[in-house]
């Protein structure tokens, strides 16, 4: 285990004691081992759960995390592991969904159980099983989950493997229009209409930051490098209602996009229209 992960483990020793405490918007942005600079600030009293692999802010109304923060390192990327879906043991039953709630969703809605912190980025890390807790899962359209979203996650891992250093990621859902709910869920919930991802890379004393937004209806063959999906952090803040660290909003995106393998890709008709 790396020295960084050892320090994470020490910081996380008290996490089970803190995880079930609601955090106000004013107190939801402390320094955190998984958040680059600071965690996003929410406008709602969410529960913030910190684990070795990732930190998330669970919204009891939507039943999904408003944001998930994690970092990708070479040491944490391992061989494939099983997906065993479980409710998050640190969340009360009325603040999350359970595996049975997702039954029939793929057939009715064409959705997958989509990870926010990707399993494939943590299969070499301790506690990787927590990425399969439903607090880290949302119903994501199969075409998006298996298309540009998956390819962007793979590009982040390739970037971490390239020797450039630790890659910092924050991701979360958007709720910009009403979506059809899960057909078998017996708890009130709200499905995301889209997703955002912020990728940060410290380079030679400066922070390069790139933002992406994907609508749920993004076509399977869409290219994440397409400029139709490139957005500023300030736009993600406006559309998500979250407040991010000032350093993220001022970072340059071009260097991150180049490191992710994006050349100058013009906007394509493949892109789903923005909400």
Short mmCIF file of C-alpha atoms in Angstrom, two decimals:
data_model
loop_
_atom_site.label_atom_id
_atom_site.label_comp_id
_atom_site.label_asym_id
_atom_site.label_seq_id
_atom_site.Cartn_x
_atom_site.Cartn_y
_atom_site.Cartn_z
CA UNK A 1 0.00 0.00 0.00
CA UNK A 2 1.38 3.46 -0.86
CA UNK A 3 2.29 6.02 1.83
CA UNK A 4 -0.63 8.10 0.60
CA UNK A 5 -3.04 5.22 1.12
CA UNK A 6 -1.57 4.57 4.58
CA UNK A 7 -2.25 8.17 5.55
CA UNK A 8 -5.76 7.76 4.14
CA UNK A 9 -6.29 4.73 6.35
CA UNK A 10 -5.29 6.67 9.44
CA UNK A 11 -7.58 9.55 8.51
CA UNK A 12 -10.42 7.14 7.88
CA UNK A 13 -10.18 5.37 11.22
CA UNK A 14 -12.93 7.58 12.63
CA UNK A 15 -15.10 7.52 9.50
CA UNK A 16 -17.71 5.05 10.82
CA UNK A 17 -18.25 7.40 13.77
CA UNK A 18 -18.79 10.39 11.51
CA UNK A 19 -20.55 8.89 8.52
CA UNK A 20 -24.04 8.79 10.00
CA UNK A 21 -23.99 12.43 11.08
CA UNK A 22 -25.83 14.87 8.78
CA UNK A 23 -23.57 17.67 7.62
CA UNK A 24 -24.87 21.14 6.92
CA UNK A 25 -23.98 22.98 3.73
CA UNK A 26 -21.59 25.18 5.68
CA UNK A 27 -19.71 22.21 7.15
CA UNK A 28 -19.64 19.94 4.10
CA UNK A 29 -16.35 21.17 2.65
CA UNK A 30 -13.51 20.09 4.97
CA UNK A 31 -10.17 18.85 3.75
CA UNK A 32 -10.61 15.21 2.79
CA UNK A 33 -8.12 12.61 1.53
CA UNK A 34 -10.25 11.96 -1.57
CA UNK A 35 -11.18 15.57 -2.37
CA UNK A 36 -8.67 17.67 -4.28
CA UNK A 37 -8.26 21.00 -2.42
CA UNK A 38 -11.68 20.69 -0.76
CA UNK A 39 -14.93 18.79 -1.11
CA UNK A 40 -17.85 20.43 -2.96
CA UNK A 41 -20.39 22.32 -0.88
CA UNK A 42 -24.04 21.29 -1.21
CA UNK A 43 -27.14 23.36 -0.54
CA UNK A 44 -28.79 20.43 1.27
CA UNK A 45 -28.03 18.58 4.50
CA UNK A 46 -26.43 15.49 2.99
CA UNK A 47 -24.54 12.69 4.70
CA UNK A 48 -20.89 12.70 3.70
CA UNK A 49 -19.30 9.23 3.74
CA UNK A 50 -15.52 8.87 3.50
CA UNK A 51 -13.89 5.60 2.55
CA UNK A 52 -10.40 4.64 1.40
CA UNK A 53 -11.50 4.55 -2.25
CA UNK A 54 -13.86 7.51 -2.41
CA UNK A 55 -15.89 10.14 -0.57
CA UNK A 56 -19.51 10.87 -1.41
CA UNK A 57 -22.34 13.17 -0.39
CA UNK A 58 -25.60 11.23 -0.20
CA UNK A 59 -28.87 13.04 -0.91
CA UNK A 60 -31.74 11.48 1.06
CA UNK A 61 -34.35 12.95 -1.32
CA UNK A 62 -32.97 11.69 -4.63
CA UNK A 63 -31.44 8.58 -2.95
CA UNK A 64 -28.22 9.13 -4.91
CA UNK A 65 -24.95 10.91 -4.23
CA UNK A 66 -24.80 14.58 -5.24
CA UNK A 67 -21.07 14.18 -5.74
CA UNK A 68 -18.40 11.49 -5.47
CA UNK A 69 -14.71 12.38 -5.16
CA UNK A 70 -11.78 10.04 -5.70
CA UNK A 71 -8.24 9.90 -6.99
CA UNK A 72 -6.80 7.44 -9.47
CA UNK A 73 -3.31 6.03 -8.92
CA UNK A 74 -1.32 3.25 -10.53
CA UNK A 75 -1.25 1.26 -7.28
CA UNK A 76 -5.05 1.12 -7.00
CA UNK A 77 -5.75 -0.25 -10.48
CA UNK A 78 -5.94 -4.04 -10.34
CA UNK A 79 -7.50 -7.07 -11.97
CA UNK A 80 -11.24 -7.39 -12.61
CA UNK A 81 -13.48 -8.09 -9.62
CA UNK A 82 -17.07 -9.24 -9.12
CA UNK A 83 -19.93 -6.78 -8.91
CA UNK A 84 -21.97 -7.59 -5.80
CA UNK A 85 -24.62 -4.93 -5.22
CA UNK A 86 -25.45 -4.05 -1.61
CA UNK A 87 -27.09 -1.17 0.26
CA UNK A 88 -24.55 1.08 1.93
CA UNK A 89 -24.26 -0.14 5.56
CA UNK A 90 -23.49 3.41 6.72
CA UNK A 91 -26.77 4.85 5.44
CA UNK A 92 -30.21 4.57 7.06
CA UNK A 93 -32.64 2.48 5.02
CA UNK A 94 -34.85 5.47 4.19
CA UNK A 95 -31.97 7.41 2.63
CA UNK A 96 -30.84 4.93 -0.01
CA UNK A 97 -32.14 2.29 -2.40
CA UNK A 98 -31.73 -1.48 -2.21
CA UNK A 99 -30.88 -4.02 -4.95
CA UNK A 100 -34.54 -5.02 -5.46
CA UNK A 101 -35.38 -1.44 -6.43
CA UNK A 102 -33.31 -1.83 -9.60
CA UNK A 103 -35.15 -4.93 -10.84
CA UNK A 104 -36.67 -4.50 -14.28
CA UNK A 105 -34.93 -1.17 -14.85
CA UNK A 106 -32.73 -2.38 -17.68
CA UNK A 107 -35.71 -3.68 -19.66
CA UNK A 108 -38.04 -0.77 -18.91
CA UNK A 109 -35.60 2.15 -18.96
CA UNK A 110 -32.53 0.75 -20.74
CA UNK A 111 -30.36 1.60 -17.74
CA UNK A 112 -27.38 -0.05 -16.06
CA UNK A 113 -26.22 0.18 -12.47
CA UNK A 114 -23.65 2.86 -13.21
CA UNK A 115 -20.72 3.47 -10.87
CA UNK A 116 -19.77 7.04 -10.03
CA UNK A 117 -16.39 6.05 -8.56
CA UNK A 118 -15.49 3.30 -11.07
CA UNK A 119 -14.85 -0.20 -9.77
CA UNK A 120 -12.06 -0.73 -12.32
CA UNK A 121 -10.03 2.13 -10.81
CA UNK A 122 -9.92 0.52 -7.34
CA UNK A 123 -9.73 -3.26 -7.74
CA UNK A 124 -6.12 -3.14 -6.52
CA UNK A 125 -6.96 -1.04 -3.47
CA UNK A 126 -8.17 -2.07 -0.01
CA UNK A 127 -11.89 -1.67 0.43
CA UNK A 128 -12.66 -1.80 -3.29
CA UNK A 129 -15.94 -3.59 -2.48
CA UNK A 130 -17.40 -0.27 -1.28
CA UNK A 131 -17.55 0.96 -4.87
CA UNK A 132 -20.38 -1.57 -5.38
CA UNK A 133 -22.51 -0.13 -2.56
CA UNK A 134 -25.64 1.47 -3.99
CA UNK A 135 -24.59 4.85 -2.55
CA UNK A 136 -22.04 4.91 -5.38
CA UNK A 137 -24.51 3.70 -8.04
CA UNK A 138 -27.10 5.47 -10.18
CA UNK A 139 -29.41 4.20 -12.96
CA UNK A 140 -27.39 5.28 -15.98
CA UNK A 141 -28.53 4.71 -19.56
CA UNK A 142 -26.70 1.71 -21.01
CA UNK A 143 -25.56 3.60 -24.09
CA UNK A 144 -23.86 6.22 -21.92
CA UNK A 145 -22.54 3.83 -19.27
CA UNK A 146 -21.03 1.48 -21.86
CA UNK A 147 -20.03 4.25 -24.26
CA UNK A 148 -18.41 7.64 -23.66
CA UNK A 149 -18.62 7.41 -19.85
CA UNK A 150 -16.73 4.11 -19.79
CA UNK A 151 -14.20 5.38 -22.33
CA UNK A 152 -13.53 8.53 -20.31
CA UNK A 153 -12.97 6.45 -17.16
CA UNK A 154 -10.54 4.23 -19.11
CA UNK A 155 -8.71 7.34 -20.38
CA UNK A 156 -8.31 8.54 -16.78
CA UNK A 157 -6.78 5.19 -15.79
CA UNK A 158 -4.47 5.30 -18.80
CA UNK A 159 -3.42 8.79 -17.75
CA UNK A 160 -2.64 7.58 -14.21
CA UNK A 161 -0.67 4.66 -15.69
CA UNK A 162 1.35 7.02 -17.90
CA UNK A 163 3.42 8.22 -14.97
CA UNK A 164 2.00 11.73 -14.89
CA UNK A 165 0.98 11.30 -11.24
CA UNK A 166 -2.25 11.20 -9.27
CA UNK A 167 -5.41 12.09 -11.22
CA UNK A 168 -8.15 13.71 -9.13
CA UNK A 169 -11.81 13.26 -10.10
CA UNK A 170 -15.14 14.58 -8.83
CA UNK A 171 -18.33 13.37 -10.49
CA UNK A 172 -22.06 13.56 -9.95
CA UNK A 173 -25.57 13.73 -11.41
CA UNK A 174 -27.68 16.51 -12.91
CA UNK A 175 -31.44 16.89 -12.44
CA UNK A 176 -32.47 19.21 -15.26
CA UNK A 177 -35.70 17.48 -16.29
CA UNK A 178 -37.97 14.83 -14.84
CA UNK A 179 -37.04 11.25 -15.69
CA UNK A 180 -39.12 8.08 -15.47
CA UNK A 181 -38.53 6.42 -12.07
CA UNK A 182 -37.34 2.88 -11.43
CA UNK A 183 -40.36 0.62 -12.09
CA UNK A 184 -39.89 -1.64 -9.03
CA UNK A 185 -38.63 0.88 -6.47
CA UNK A 186 -40.84 1.24 -3.40
CA UNK A 187 -39.12 4.40 -2.12
CA UNK A 188 -39.48 7.89 -3.60
CA UNK A 189 -36.41 8.79 -5.61
CA UNK A 190 -35.34 10.88 -8.60
CA UNK A 191 -33.36 9.67 -11.60
CA UNK A 192 -30.60 11.90 -13.01
CA UNK A 193 -31.09 13.51 -16.41
CA UNK A 194 -27.34 13.69 -16.95
CA UNK A 195 -23.89 13.52 -15.38
CA UNK A 196 -20.84 15.68 -14.93
CA UNK A 197 -17.19 14.89 -14.28
CA UNK A 198 -14.30 17.16 -13.26
CA UNK A 199 -10.76 15.87 -13.83
CA UNK A 200 -7.85 17.67 -12.14
CA UNK A 201 -4.16 17.17 -12.79
CA UNK A 202 -1.41 19.03 -10.89
CA UNK A 203 1.29 19.85 -13.45
CA UNK A 204 4.53 21.72 -12.70
CA UNK A 205 3.07 23.86 -9.96
CA UNK A 206 -0.23 24.60 -11.71
CA UNK A 207 -3.55 22.78 -11.71
CA UNK A 208 -5.05 21.75 -15.03
CA UNK A 209 -8.79 21.07 -14.80
CA UNK A 210 -11.25 19.80 -17.40
CA UNK A 211 -15.02 19.50 -17.07
CA UNK A 212 -17.40 17.19 -18.94
CA UNK A 213 -21.20 16.91 -19.03
CA UNK A 214 -23.15 14.06 -20.62
CA UNK A 215 -26.91 13.86 -21.04
CA UNK A 216 -28.56 10.53 -20.20
CA UNK A 217 -29.47 10.20 -23.88
CA UNK A 218 -25.86 10.50 -25.10
CA UNK A 219 -25.41 8.07 -28.02
CA UNK A 220 -23.29 4.96 -27.44
CA UNK A 221 -20.81 5.92 -30.17
CA UNK A 222 -20.32 9.49 -28.89
CA UNK A 223 -16.71 10.61 -28.39
CA UNK A 224 -16.01 12.11 -24.97
CA UNK A 225 -13.43 14.32 -26.66
CA UNK A 226 -16.17 15.99 -28.69
CA UNK A 227 -16.29 19.64 -27.64
CA UNK A 228 -20.07 19.32 -27.21
CA UNK A 229 -19.32 17.58 -23.90
CA UNK A 230 -16.62 20.00 -22.71
CA UNK A 231 -17.82 22.50 -20.11
CA UNK A 232 -16.25 24.79 -17.53
CA UNK A 233 -16.30 24.02 -13.82
CA UNK A 234 -18.30 27.21 -13.29
CA UNK A 235 -21.00 25.86 -15.63
CA UNK A 236 -21.07 22.55 -13.74
CA UNK A 237 -21.44 24.54 -10.51
CA UNK A 238 -24.35 26.49 -11.96
CA UNK A 239 -26.15 23.44 -13.31
CA UNK A 240 -25.55 21.18 -10.29
CA UNK A 241 -26.05 23.78 -7.55
CA UNK A 242 -22.71 22.84 -5.98
CA UNK A 243 -19.84 25.11 -4.97
CA UNK A 244 -16.32 23.95 -5.86
CA UNK A 245 -12.86 24.98 -4.69
CA UNK A 246 -11.74 28.23 -6.38
CA UNK A 247 -8.68 26.48 -7.78
CA UNK A 248 -10.88 24.12 -9.80
CA UNK A 249 -12.83 26.94 -11.40
CA UNK A 250 -9.66 28.73 -12.51
CA UNK A 251 -7.72 25.75 -13.86
CA UNK A 252 -6.86 25.32 -17.54
CA UNK A 253 -8.67 22.53 -19.40
CA UNK A 254 -6.52 22.22 -22.52
CA UNK A 255 -3.65 20.31 -20.89
CA UNK A 256 -5.96 17.74 -19.29
CA UNK A 257 -7.75 17.13 -22.57
CA UNK A 258 -4.43 16.58 -24.35
CA UNK A 259 -3.30 14.12 -21.66
CA UNK A 260 -6.62 12.27 -22.04
CA UNK A 261 -5.90 11.79 -25.73
CA UNK A 262 -8.20 14.51 -27.05
CA UNK A 263 -6.91 16.29 -30.11
CA UNK A 264 -8.91 19.15 -31.61
CA UNK A 265 -12.26 17.40 -32.01
CA UNK A 266 -14.99 19.56 -33.45
CA UNK A 267 -18.55 19.45 -32.15
CA UNK A 268 -20.39 16.52 -33.71
CA UNK A 269 -24.01 15.89 -34.62
CA UNK A 270 -23.64 12.71 -32.54
CA UNK A 271 -23.93 14.76 -29.38
CA UNK A 272 -27.23 14.75 -27.53
CA UNK A 273 -28.74 18.23 -27.16
CA UNK A 274 -28.05 19.99 -23.88
CA UNK A 275 -30.86 20.24 -21.39
#
